[in-house]
Coordinates of C-alpha atoms (C1' of nucleotides) in Angstrom, one line a residue:
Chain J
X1 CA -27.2 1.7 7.3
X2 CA -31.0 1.8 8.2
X3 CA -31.1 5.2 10.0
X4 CA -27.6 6.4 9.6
X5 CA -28.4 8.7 7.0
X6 CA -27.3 12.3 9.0
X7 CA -23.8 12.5 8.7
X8 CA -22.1 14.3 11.3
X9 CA -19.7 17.8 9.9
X10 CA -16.2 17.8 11.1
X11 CA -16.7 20.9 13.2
X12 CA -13.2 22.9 13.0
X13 CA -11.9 21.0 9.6
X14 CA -8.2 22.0 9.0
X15 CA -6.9 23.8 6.3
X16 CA -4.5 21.8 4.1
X17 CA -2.7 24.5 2.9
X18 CA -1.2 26.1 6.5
X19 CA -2.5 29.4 6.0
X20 CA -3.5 31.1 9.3
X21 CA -6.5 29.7 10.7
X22 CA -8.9 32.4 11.3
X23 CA -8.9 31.4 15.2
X24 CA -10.6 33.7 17.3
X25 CA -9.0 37.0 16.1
X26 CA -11.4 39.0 13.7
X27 CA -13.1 42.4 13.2
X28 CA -11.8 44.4 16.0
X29 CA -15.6 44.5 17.6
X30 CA -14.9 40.6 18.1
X31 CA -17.8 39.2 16.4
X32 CA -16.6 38.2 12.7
X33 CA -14.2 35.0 12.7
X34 CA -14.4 34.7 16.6
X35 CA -15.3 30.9 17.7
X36 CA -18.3 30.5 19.3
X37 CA -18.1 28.2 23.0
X38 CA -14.9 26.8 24.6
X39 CA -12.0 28.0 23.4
X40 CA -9.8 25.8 21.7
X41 CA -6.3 24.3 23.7
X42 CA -4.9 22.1 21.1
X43 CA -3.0 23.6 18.0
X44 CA -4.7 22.2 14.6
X45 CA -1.6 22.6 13.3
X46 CA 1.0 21.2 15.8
X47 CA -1.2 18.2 15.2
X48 CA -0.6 17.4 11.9
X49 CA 3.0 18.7 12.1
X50 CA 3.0 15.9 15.5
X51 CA 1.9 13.3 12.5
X52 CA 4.3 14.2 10.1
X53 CA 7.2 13.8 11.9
X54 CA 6.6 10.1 13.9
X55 CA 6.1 9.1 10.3
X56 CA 8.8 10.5 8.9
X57 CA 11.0 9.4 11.6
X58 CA 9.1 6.2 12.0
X59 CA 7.2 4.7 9.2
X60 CA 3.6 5.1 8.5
X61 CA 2.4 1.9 10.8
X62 CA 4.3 3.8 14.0
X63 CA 1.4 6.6 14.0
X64 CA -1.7 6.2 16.0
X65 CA -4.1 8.6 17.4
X66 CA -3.0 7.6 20.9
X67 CA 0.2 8.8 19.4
X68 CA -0.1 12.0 18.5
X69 CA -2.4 12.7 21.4
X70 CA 0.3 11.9 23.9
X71 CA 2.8 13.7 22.1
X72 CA 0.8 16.8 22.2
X73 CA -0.2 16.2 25.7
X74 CA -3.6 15.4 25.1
X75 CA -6.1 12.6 25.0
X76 CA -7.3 10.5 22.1
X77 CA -10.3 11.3 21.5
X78 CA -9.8 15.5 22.1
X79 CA -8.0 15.0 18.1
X80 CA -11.1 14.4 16.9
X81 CA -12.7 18.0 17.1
X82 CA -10.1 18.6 14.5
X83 CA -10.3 15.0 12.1
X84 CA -12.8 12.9 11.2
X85 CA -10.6 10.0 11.5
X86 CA -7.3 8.5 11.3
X87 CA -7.4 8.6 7.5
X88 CA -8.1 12.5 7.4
X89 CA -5.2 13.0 9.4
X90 CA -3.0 11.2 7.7
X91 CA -4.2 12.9 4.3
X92 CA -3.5 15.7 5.8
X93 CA 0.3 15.4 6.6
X94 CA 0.7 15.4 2.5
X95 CA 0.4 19.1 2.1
X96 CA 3.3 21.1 1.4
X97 CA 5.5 18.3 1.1
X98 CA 6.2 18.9 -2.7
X99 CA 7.8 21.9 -1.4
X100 CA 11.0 19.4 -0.2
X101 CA 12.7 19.7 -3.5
X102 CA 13.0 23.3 -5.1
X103 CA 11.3 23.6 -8.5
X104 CA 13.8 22.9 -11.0
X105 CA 15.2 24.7 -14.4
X106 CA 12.9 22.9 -17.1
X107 CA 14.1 22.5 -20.7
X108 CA 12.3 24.6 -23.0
X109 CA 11.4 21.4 -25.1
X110 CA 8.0 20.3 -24.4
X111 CA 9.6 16.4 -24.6
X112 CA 12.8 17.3 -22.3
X113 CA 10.5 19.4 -20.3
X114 CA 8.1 16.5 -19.6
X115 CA 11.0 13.9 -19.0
X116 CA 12.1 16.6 -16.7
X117 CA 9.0 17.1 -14.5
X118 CA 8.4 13.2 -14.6
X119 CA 11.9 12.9 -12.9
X120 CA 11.5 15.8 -10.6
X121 CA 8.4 13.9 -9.2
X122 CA 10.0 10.6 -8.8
X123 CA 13.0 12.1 -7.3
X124 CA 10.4 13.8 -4.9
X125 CA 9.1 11.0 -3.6
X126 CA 11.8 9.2 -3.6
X127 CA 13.1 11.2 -1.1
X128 CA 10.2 10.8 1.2
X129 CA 8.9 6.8 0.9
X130 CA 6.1 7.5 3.5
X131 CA 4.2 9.8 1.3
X132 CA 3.8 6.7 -0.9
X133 CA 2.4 4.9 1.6
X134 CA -0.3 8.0 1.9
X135 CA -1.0 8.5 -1.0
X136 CA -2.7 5.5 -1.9
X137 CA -5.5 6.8 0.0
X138 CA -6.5 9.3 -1.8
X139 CA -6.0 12.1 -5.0
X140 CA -2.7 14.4 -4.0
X141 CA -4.0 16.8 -1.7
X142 CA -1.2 18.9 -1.8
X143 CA -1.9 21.9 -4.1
X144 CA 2.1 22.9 -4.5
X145 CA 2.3 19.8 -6.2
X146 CA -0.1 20.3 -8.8
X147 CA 2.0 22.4 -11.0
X148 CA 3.4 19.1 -12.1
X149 CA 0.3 17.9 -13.6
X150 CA -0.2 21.5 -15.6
X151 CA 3.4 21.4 -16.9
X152 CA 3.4 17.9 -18.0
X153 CA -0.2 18.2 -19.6
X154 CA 1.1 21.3 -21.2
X155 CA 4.3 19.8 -23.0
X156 CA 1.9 17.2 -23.7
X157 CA -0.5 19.5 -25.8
X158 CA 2.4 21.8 -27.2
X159 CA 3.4 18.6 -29.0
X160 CA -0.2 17.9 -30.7
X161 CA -1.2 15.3 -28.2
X162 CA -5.4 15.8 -27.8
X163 CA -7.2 17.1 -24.4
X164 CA -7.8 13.5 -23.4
X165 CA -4.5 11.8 -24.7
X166 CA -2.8 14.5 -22.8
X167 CA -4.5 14.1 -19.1
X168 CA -4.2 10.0 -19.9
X169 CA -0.4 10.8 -20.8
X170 CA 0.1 12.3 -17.2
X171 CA -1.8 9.8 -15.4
X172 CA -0.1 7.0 -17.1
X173 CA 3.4 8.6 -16.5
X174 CA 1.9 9.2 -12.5
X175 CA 1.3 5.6 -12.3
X176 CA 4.5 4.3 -13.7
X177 CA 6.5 6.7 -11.5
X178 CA 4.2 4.9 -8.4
X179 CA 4.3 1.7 -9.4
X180 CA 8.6 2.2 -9.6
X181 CA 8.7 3.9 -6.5
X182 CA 6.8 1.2 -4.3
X183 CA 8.5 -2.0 -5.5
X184 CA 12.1 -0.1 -5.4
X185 CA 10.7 0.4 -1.2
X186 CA 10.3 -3.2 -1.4
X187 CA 13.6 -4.4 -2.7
X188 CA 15.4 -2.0 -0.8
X189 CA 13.5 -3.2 2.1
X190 CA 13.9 -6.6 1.3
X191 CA 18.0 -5.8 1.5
X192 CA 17.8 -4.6 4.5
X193 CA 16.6 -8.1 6.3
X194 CA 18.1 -10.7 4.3
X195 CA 17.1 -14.3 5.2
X196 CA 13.8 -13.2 4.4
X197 CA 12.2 -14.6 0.9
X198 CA 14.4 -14.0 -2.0
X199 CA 14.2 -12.6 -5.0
X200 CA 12.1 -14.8 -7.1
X201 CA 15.0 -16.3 -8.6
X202 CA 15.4 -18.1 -5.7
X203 CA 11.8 -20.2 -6.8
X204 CA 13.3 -21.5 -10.2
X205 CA 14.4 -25.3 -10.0
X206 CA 15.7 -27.4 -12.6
X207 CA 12.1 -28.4 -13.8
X208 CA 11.7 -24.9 -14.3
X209 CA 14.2 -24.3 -17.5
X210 CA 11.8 -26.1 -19.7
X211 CA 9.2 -24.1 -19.3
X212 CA 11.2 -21.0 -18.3
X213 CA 14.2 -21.2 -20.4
X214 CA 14.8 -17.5 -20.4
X215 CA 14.4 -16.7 -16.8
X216 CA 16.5 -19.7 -15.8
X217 CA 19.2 -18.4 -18.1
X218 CA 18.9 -14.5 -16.9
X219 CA 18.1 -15.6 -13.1
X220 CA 22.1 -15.4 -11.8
X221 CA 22.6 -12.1 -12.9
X222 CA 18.8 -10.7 -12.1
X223 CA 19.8 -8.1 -9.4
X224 CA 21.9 -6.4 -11.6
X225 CA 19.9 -7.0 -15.0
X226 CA 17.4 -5.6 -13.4
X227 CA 19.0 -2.4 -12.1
X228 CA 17.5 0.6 -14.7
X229 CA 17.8 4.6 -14.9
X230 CA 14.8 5.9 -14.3
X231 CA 15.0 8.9 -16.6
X232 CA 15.8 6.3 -19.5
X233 CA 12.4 4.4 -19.0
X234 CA 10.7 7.7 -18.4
X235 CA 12.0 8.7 -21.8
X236 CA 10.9 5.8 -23.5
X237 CA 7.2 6.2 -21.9
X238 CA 7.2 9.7 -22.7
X239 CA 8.8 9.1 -26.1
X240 CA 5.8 6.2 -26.7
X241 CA 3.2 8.7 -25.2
X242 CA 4.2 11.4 -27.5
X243 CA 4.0 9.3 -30.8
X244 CA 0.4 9.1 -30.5
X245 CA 0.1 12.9 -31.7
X246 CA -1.6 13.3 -34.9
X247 CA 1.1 14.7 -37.3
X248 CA 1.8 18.2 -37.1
X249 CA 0.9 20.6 -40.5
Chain C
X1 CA 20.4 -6.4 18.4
X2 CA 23.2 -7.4 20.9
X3 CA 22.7 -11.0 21.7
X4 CA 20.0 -11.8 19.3
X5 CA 22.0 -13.5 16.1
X6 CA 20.9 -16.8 16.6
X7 CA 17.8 -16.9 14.3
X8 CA 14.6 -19.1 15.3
X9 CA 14.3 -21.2 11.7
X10 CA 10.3 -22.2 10.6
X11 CA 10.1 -25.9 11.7
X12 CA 7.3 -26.7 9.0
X13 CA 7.5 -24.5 6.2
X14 CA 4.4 -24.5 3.8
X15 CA 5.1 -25.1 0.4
X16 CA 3.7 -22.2 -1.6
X17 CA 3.3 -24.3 -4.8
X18 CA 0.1 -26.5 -2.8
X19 CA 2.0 -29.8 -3.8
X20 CA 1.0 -32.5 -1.3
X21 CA 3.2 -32.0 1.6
X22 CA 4.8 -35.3 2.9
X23 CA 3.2 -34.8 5.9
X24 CA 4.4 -38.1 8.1
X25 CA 3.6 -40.9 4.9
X26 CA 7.5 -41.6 3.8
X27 CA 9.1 -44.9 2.6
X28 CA 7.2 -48.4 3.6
X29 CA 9.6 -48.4 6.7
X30 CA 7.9 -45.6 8.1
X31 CA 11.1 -43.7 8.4
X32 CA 12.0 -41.4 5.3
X33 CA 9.4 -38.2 5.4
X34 CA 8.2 -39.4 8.8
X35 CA 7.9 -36.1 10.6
X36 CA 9.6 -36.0 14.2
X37 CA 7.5 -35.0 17.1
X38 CA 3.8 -34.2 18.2
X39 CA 2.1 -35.2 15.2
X40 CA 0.4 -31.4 13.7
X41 CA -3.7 -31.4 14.7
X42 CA -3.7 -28.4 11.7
X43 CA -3.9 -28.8 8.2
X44 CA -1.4 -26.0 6.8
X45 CA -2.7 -25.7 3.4
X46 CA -6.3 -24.7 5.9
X47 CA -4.6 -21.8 7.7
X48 CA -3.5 -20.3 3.9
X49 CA -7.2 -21.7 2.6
X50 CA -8.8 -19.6 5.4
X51 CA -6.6 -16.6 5.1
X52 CA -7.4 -16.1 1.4
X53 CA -10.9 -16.2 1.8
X54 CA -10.9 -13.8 4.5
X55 CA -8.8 -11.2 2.6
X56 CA -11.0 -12.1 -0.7
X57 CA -14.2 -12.0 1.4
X58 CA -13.5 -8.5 3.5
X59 CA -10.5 -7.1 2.3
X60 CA -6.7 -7.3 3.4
X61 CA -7.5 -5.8 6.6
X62 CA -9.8 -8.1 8.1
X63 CA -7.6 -10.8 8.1
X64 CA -5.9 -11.4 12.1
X65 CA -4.0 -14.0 13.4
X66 CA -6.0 -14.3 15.7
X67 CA -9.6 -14.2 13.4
X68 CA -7.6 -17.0 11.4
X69 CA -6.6 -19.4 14.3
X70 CA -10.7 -18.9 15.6
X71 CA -11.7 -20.3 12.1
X72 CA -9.5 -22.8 11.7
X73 CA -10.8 -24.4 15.4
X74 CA -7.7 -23.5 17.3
X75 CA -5.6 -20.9 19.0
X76 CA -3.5 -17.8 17.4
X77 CA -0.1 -19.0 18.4
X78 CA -0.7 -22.7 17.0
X79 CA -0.2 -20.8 13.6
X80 CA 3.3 -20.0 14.3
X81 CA 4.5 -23.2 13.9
X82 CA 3.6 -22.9 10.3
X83 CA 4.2 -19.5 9.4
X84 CA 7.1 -17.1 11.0
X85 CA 4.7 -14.9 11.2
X86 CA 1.9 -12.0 10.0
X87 CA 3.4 -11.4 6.6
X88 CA 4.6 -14.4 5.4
X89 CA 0.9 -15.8 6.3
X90 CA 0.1 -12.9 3.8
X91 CA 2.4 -13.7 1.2
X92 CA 1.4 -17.6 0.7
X93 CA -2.1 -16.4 0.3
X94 CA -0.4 -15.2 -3.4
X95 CA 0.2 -18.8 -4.5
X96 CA -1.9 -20.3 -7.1
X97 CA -4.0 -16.8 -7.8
X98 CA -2.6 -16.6 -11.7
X99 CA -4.7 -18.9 -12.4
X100 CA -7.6 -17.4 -11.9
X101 CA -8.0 -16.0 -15.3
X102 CA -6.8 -18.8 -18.3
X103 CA -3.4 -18.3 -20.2
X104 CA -5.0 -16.3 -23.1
X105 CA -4.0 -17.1 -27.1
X106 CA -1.5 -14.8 -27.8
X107 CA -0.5 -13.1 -30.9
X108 CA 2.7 -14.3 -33.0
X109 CA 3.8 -10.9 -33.6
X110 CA 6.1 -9.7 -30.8
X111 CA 4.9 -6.6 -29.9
X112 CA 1.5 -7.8 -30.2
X113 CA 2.0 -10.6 -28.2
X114 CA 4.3 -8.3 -25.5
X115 CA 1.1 -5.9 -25.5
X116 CA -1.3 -9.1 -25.1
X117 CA 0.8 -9.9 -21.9
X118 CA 0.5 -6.9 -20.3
X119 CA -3.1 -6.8 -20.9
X120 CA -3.3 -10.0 -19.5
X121 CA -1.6 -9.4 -16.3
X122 CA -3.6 -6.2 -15.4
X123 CA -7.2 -7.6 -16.4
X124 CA -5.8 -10.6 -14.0
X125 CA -5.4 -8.5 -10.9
X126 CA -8.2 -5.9 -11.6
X127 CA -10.4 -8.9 -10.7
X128 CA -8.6 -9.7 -7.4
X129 CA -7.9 -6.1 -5.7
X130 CA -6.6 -8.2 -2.8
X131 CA -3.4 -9.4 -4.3
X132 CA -2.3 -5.7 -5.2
X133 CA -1.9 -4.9 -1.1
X134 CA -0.3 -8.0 -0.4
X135 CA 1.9 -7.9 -3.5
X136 CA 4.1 -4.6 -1.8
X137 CA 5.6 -7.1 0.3
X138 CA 7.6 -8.5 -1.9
X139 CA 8.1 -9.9 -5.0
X140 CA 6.0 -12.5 -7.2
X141 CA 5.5 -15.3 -5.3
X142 CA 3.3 -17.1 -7.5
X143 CA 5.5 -19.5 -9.7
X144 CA 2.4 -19.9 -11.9
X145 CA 2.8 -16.4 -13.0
X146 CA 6.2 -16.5 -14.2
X147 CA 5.6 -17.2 -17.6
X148 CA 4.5 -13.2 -18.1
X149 CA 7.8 -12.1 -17.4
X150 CA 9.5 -14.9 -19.4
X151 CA 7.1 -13.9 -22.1
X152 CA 7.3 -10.1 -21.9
X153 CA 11.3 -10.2 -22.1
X154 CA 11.1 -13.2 -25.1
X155 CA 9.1 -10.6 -27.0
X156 CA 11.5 -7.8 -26.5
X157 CA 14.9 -9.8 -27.2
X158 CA 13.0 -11.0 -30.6
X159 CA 12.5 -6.9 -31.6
X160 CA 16.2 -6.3 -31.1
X161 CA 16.4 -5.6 -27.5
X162 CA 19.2 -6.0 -25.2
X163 CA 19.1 -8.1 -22.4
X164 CA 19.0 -5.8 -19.7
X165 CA 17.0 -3.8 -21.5
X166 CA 14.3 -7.0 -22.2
X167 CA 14.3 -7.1 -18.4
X168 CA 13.9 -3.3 -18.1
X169 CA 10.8 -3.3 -20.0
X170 CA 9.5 -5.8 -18.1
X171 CA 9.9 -3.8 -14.8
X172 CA 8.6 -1.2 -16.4
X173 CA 5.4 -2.5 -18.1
X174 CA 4.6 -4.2 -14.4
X175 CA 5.7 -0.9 -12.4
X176 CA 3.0 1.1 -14.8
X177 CA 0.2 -2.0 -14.2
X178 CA 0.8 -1.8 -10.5
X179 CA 0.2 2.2 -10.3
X180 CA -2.6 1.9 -12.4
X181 CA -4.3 -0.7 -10.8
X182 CA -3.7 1.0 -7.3
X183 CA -5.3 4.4 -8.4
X184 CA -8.2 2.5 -10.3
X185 CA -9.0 0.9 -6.7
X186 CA -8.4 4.2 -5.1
X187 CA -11.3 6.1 -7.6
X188 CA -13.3 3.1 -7.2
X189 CA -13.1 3.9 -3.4
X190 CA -13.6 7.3 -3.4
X191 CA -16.4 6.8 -5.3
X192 CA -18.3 4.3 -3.3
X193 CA -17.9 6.9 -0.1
X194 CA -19.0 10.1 -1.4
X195 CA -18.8 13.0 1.0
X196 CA -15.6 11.8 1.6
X197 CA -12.5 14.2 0.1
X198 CA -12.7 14.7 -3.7
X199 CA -10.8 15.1 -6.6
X200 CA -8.3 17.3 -6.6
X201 CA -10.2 19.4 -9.3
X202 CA -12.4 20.5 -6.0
X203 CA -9.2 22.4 -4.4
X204 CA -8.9 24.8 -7.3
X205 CA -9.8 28.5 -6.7
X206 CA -10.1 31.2 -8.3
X207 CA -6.5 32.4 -7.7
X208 CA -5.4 29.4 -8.9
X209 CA -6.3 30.0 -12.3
X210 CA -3.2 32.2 -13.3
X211 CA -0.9 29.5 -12.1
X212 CA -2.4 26.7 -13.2
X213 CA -4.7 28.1 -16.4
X214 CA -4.5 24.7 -17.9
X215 CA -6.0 22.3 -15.2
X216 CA -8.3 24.9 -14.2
X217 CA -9.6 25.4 -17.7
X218 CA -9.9 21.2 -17.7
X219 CA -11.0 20.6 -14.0
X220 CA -14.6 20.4 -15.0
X221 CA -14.4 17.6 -17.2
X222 CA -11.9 16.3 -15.2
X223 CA -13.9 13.2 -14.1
X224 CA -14.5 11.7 -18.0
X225 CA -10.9 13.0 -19.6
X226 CA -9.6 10.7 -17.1
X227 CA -11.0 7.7 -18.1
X228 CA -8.1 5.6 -20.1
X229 CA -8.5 2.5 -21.9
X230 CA -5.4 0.7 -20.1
X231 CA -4.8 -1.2 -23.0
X232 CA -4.1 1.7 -25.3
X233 CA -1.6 3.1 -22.7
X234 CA -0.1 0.0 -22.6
X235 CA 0.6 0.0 -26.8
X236 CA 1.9 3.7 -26.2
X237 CA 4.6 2.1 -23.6
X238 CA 5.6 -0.9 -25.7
X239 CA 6.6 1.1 -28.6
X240 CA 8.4 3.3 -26.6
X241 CA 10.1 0.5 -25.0
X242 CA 10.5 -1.0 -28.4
X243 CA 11.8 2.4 -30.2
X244 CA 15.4 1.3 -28.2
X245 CA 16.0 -1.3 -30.1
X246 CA 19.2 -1.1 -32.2
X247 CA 18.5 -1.3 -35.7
X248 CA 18.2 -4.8 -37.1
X249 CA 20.3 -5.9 -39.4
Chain F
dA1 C1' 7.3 -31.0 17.6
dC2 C1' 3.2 -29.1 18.3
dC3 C1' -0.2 -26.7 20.9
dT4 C1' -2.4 -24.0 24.9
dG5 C1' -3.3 -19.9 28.1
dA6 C1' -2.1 -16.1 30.1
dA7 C1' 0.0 -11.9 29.5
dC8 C1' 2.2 -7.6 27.4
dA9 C1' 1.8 -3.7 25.0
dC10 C1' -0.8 -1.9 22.1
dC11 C1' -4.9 -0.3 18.6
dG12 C1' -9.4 3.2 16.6
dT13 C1' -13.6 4.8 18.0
dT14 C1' -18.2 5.3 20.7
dC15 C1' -20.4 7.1 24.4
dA16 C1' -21.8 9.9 28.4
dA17 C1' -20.3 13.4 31.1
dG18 C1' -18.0 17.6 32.3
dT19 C1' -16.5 22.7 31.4
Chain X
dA1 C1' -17.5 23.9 21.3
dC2 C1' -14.1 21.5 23.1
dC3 C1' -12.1 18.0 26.1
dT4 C1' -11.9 13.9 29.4
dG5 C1' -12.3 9.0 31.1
dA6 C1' -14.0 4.8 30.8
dA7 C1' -15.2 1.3 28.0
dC8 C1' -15.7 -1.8 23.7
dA9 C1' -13.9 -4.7 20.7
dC10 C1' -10.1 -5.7 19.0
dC11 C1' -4.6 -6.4 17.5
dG12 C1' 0.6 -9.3 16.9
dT13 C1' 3.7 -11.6 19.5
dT14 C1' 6.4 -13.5 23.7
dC15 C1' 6.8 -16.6 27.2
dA16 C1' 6.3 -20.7 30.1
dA17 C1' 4.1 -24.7 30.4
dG18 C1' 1.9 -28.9 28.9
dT19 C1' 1.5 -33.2 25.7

DNA sequence: ACCTGAACACCGTTCAAGT
DNA sequence: ACCTGAACACCGTTCAAGT
């Protein structure tokens, strides 16, 4: 990093949100919002839309630049007028795909109303795993989701919580819904090729109840022991959340 | 799938738990534990050595088969007589990593000592970011590491709860860690390559304000109302968790 | 049983050149 | 400004052959 310090600008960035791209048509004189030099023959947006579906239909690790370029009858390194890299591209398949579910009827209760929009965001994402696998990557770049955030930080207020303890109550809700969401990918991957490692039940040997006496008593009946409603442990989060509010007067 | 049932088993499984592998010295008669065969040129407890300080020196994604096989002195497919292949390589680098941090004193007091636990397990992985990728692959693999979960549900049968609901809490208390861990590395990313996309607070506008008033009106001190003490979210969950407790008697 | 070498079917990205 | 083609430095894994 010596002499790297100019940093190239993404020249035709992409706008997240799918509103028209200015392209080319402007004032009627032809000046304002026209491109300047070669016009442009690939669609910013078929490329993202390219990107979003191989993932959808085939997992995050199936999409590649050489990918999408073939798929939109182009060459590899043509994509990169419009992303920086692989990364920004797959960033940007996120946007507008909180828009899957329709908004749901919310409880007037600031309580139910959180529990609500906590379960409305798992079930969300729950219907599309490879966001999950995005997501890591970044903050949610997809403004339609946002609304979530204001909702839940506004229940959160309404019932006496502070500025702070109400944007940590989100978060810590956020991470919890996460955390669920990626290990029930795992064990409902792990189901679907069996001979692979076991649950970790499988590790527990005799020596084990001595130290372990709990686990080696609960370990034949794990898979369904472990088995919880969502909404219940979203209610006891929010519930524990909420109890941090200094007392109403 | 047509013809392909007949799986290929592992000949020489590693043992995750790093016991001494018997490894051709049996009985005196040289036949019990004598291994069969080409005697192995490659220590296997090397190729997991090597792969964990790889992934703890550069990161999850440096690690290759083939990067692997050049440090250990030999060739990429001489590893898959030890491991079946890629992932499971990645899952034995888990073994052995709880120990990392020493079992802490605990409190008597069970909710004390199920908050402790938690602690515990999140301060342990915050300082080894590696295990977090490797972990979505499947469960805990780490035997040494069981006595959190044994822990965490002792505590919560001792306040009154069920059993599946011990086990819920559990899940739950480690789904939370998980998220928050992930999204801590993420921030820590993001802000060790600036430039790069920001916070979600940057894609408000000014039209946004009448539909989200709230994050709008917090968006500027985003950055610092953010900050949680984990620990304190943590208490907020347990009591929640605990609050389902029937009443004791 | 264990290990090698060549091969297959891929990657992301840089760079120089063309339009 | 946008796009191409060749090249660089890689991947995981299969397969046939050797010891």
């Amino acid at each position: 990093m010596a002499d790297g310090e100019k940093k190239k600008r993404t020249p035709g960035p992409i706008d997240p949100d799918n509103r028209e791209v200015p392209d080319r048509r402007g004032a009627p004189d032809g000046t304002a919002g026209r491109r300047r030099g070669r016009p442009r023959r690939l669609d910013p947006q078929a490329i993202v839309a390219t990107a979003r579906r191989i993932i959808d239909e085939e997992g995050v690790d199936a999409l590649s630049m050489r990918r999408v370029a073939r798929e939109v009858g182009s060459t590899p390194m043509a994509l990169y007028t419009y992303v920086r890299d692989k990364d920004e591209l797959l960033l940007l398949t996120l946007a507008g795909t909180s828009t899957a579910l329709p908004r749901p009827q919310l409880p007037e209760d600031p309580r139910d109303r959180m529990i609500a929009v906590a379960v409305h965001m798992h079930g969300l994402i729950r219907r599309m795993p490879w966001v999950l696998k995005v997501l890591v990557r970044g903050d949610v770049t997809d403004k339609k989701a946002l609304w979530m955030a204001e909702e839940i930080i506004e229940c959160a207020l309404a019932r006496g919580l502070g500025e702070a303890q109400a944007v940590h109550a989100y978060r810590t809700l956020w991470h919890f819904v996460y955390g669920d969401l990626v290990f029930t990918a795992a064990r409902d991957q792990r189901a679907a090729e069996p001979d692979r490692r076991p649950s970790f039940t499988a590790l527990l040997t005799g020596q084990d109840a001595a130290e372990l006496p709990r686990l080696t008593e609960l370990a034949p009946r794990w898979e369904e022991l472990q088995r919880y409603d969502v909404e219940e442990q979203l209610t006891a989060i929010v519930d524990g959340l909420l109890s941090r509010a200094r007392p109403p007067r």
